[in-house]
GROMACS .gro file of C-alpha atoms in nm:
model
  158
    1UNK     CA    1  29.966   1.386  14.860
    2UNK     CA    2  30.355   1.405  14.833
    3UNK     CA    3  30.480   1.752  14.902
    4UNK     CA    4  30.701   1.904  14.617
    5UNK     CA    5  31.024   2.034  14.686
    6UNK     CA    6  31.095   2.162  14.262
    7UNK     CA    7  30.938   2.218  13.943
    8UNK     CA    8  31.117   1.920  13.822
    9UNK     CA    9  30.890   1.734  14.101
   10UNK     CA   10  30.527   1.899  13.973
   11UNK     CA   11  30.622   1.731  13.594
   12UNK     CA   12  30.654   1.387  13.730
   13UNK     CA   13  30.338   1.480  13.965
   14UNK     CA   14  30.108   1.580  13.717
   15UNK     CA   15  30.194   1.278  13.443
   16UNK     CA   16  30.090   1.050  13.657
   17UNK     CA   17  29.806   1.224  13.780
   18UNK     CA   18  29.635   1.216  13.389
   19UNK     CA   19  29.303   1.097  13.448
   20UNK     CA   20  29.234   0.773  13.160
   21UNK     CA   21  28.966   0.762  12.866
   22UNK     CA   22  28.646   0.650  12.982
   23UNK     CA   23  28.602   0.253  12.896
   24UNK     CA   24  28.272   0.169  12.785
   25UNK     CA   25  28.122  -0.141  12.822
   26UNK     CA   26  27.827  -0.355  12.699
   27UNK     CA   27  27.461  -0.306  12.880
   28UNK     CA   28  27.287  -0.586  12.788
   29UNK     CA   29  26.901  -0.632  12.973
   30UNK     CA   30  26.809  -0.993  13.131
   31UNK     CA   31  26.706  -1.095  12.756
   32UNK     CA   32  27.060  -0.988  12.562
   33UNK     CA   33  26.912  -0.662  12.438
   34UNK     CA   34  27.028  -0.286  12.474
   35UNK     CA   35  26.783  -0.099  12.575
   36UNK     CA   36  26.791   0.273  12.519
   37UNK     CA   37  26.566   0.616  12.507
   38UNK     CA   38  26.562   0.850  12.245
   39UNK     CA   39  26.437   1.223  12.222
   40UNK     CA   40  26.376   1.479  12.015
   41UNK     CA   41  26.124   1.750  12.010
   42UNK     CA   42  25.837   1.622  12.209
   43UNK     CA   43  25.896   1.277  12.121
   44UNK     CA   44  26.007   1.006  12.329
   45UNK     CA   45  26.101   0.646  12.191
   46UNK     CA   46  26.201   0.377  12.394
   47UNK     CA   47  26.455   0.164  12.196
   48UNK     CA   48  26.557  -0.236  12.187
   49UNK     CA   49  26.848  -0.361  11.989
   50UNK     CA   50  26.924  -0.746  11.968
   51UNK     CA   51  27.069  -0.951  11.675
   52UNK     CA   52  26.835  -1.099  11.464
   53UNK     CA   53  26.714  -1.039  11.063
   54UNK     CA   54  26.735  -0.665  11.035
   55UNK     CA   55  26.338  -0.639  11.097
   56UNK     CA   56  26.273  -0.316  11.233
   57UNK     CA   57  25.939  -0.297  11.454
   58UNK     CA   58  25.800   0.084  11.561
   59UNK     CA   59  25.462   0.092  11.785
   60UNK     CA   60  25.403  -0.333  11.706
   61UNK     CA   61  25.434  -0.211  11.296
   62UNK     CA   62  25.687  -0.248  11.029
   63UNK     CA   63  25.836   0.103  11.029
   64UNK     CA   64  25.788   0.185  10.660
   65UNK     CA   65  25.416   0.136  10.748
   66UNK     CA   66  25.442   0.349  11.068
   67UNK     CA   67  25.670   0.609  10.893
   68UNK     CA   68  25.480   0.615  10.520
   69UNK     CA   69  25.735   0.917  10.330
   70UNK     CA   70  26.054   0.794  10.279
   71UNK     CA   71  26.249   1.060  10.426
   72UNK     CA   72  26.142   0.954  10.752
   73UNK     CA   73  26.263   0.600  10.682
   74UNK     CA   74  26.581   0.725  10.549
   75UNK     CA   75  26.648   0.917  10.883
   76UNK     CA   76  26.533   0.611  11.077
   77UNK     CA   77  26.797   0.373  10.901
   78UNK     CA   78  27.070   0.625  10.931
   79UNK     CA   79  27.277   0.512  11.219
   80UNK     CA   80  27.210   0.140  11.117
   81UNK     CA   81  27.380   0.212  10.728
   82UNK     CA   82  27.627   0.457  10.890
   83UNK     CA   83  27.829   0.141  11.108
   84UNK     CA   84  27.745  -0.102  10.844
   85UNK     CA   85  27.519  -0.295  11.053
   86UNK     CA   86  27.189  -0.352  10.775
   87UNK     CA   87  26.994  -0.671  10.870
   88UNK     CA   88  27.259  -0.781  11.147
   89UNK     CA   89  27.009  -0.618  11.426
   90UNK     CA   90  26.621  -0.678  11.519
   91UNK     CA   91  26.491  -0.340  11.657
   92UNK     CA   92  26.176  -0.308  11.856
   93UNK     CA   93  26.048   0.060  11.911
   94UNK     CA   94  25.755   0.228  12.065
   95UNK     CA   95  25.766   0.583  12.050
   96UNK     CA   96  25.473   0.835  12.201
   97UNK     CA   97  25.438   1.206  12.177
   98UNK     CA   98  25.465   1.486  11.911
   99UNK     CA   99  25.447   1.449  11.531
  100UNK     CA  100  25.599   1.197  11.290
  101UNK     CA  101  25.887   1.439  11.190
  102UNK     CA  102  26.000   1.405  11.627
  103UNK     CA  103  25.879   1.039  11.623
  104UNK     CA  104  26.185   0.945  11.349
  105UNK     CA  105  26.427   1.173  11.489
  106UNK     CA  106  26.365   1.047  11.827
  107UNK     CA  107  26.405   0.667  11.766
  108UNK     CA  108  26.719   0.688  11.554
  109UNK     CA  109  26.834   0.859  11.883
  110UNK     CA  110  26.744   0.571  12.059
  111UNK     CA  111  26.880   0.342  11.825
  112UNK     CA  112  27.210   0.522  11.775
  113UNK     CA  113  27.208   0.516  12.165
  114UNK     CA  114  27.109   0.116  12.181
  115UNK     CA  115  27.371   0.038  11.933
  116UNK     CA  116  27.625   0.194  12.164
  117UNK     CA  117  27.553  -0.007  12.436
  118UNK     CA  118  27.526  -0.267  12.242
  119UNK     CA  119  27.859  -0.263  12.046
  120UNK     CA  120  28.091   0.019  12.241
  121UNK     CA  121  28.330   0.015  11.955
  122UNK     CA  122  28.045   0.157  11.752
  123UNK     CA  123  28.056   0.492  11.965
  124UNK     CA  124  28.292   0.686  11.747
  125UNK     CA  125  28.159   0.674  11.449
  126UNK     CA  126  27.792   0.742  11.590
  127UNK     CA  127  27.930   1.017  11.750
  128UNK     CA  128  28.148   1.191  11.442
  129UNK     CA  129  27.795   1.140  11.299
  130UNK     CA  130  27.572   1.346  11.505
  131UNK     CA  131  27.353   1.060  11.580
  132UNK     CA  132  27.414   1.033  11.968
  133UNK     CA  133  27.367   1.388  12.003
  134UNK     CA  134  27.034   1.528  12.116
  135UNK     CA  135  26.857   1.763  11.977
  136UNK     CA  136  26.753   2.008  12.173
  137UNK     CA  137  26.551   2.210  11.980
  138UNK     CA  138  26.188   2.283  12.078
  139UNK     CA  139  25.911   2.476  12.006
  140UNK     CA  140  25.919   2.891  12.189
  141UNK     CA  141  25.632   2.905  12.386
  142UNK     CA  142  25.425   3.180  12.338
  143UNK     CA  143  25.430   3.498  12.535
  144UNK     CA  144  25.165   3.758  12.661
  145UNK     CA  145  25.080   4.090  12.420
  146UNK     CA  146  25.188   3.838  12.123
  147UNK     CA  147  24.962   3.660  11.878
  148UNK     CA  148  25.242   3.386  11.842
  149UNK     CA  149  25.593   3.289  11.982
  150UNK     CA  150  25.763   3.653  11.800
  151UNK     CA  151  25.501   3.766  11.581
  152UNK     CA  152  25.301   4.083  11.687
  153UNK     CA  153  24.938   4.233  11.673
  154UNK     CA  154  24.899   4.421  11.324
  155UNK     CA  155  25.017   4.792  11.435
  156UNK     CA  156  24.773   5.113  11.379
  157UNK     CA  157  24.895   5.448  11.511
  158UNK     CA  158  24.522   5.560  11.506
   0.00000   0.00000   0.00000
């Protein structure tokens, strides 16, 4: 470390001292897919992401017949429509643990995530999006002297 002598000296110190933007690059697995892990609630999906038709596989099924209401579809697709990318990518998915509502949420995490890795130009737009963000939300436990999380025993003075 130079020793500074003027304030005129700390300027010129602490320009080039400016750490640079992070560069990301490609993570690509032996067989030229992203692989990535998504969460949400008590979900967990494990994520692949290679080109291909646009065929989108969840637990070795189609995902419309995995995820039957079409909200859940529509929240699986999201970060796929949202970077323009329908029918470029194959995705593979297999997702255990809490209900079907988690399940979606947590593998268009993991896709959002894969398609990062994937494509790193892609990580803006995911991220103004929300979709790389995790959501940590999960159910309060429940505590002692409490029928639920919050709620209380019915109250009688008497």
């Amino acid at each position: 470390m130079a020793e500074l002598n003027s304030l005129e000296e700390l300027g010129t110190v602490a320009e080039a001292a400016e750490p640079a933007a992070p560069v990301h690059v490609q993570k690509l697995d032996a067989h030229g897919r992203a692989y990535a892990t998504g969460k949400r609630k008590d979900a967990i999906a494990r994520v692949w992401v290679k080109p291909g038709s646009g065929k989108i596989v969840v637990n070795d099924k189609e995902y419309d017949k995995y995820f039957a209401r079409p909200v859940l579809q529509m929240i699986l697709r999201q970060p796929i429509v949202a970077v323009n990318r329908d029918g470029q990518y194959d995705i593979m998915a297999t997702v255990a643990g809490g209900g079907l509502s988690g399940q979606a949420g947590a593998v268009r995490h993991g896709i959002s995530k894969a398609l990062t890795y994937y494509e790193p130009e892609l990580r803006s737009i995911l991220k103004k999006g929300g979709f790389l963000t995790r959501d940590s939300r999960v159910v309060e436990r429940k505590k002692y002297g409490k029928a639920k999380a919050r709620k209380s025993f019915q109250f009688s003075k008497r």
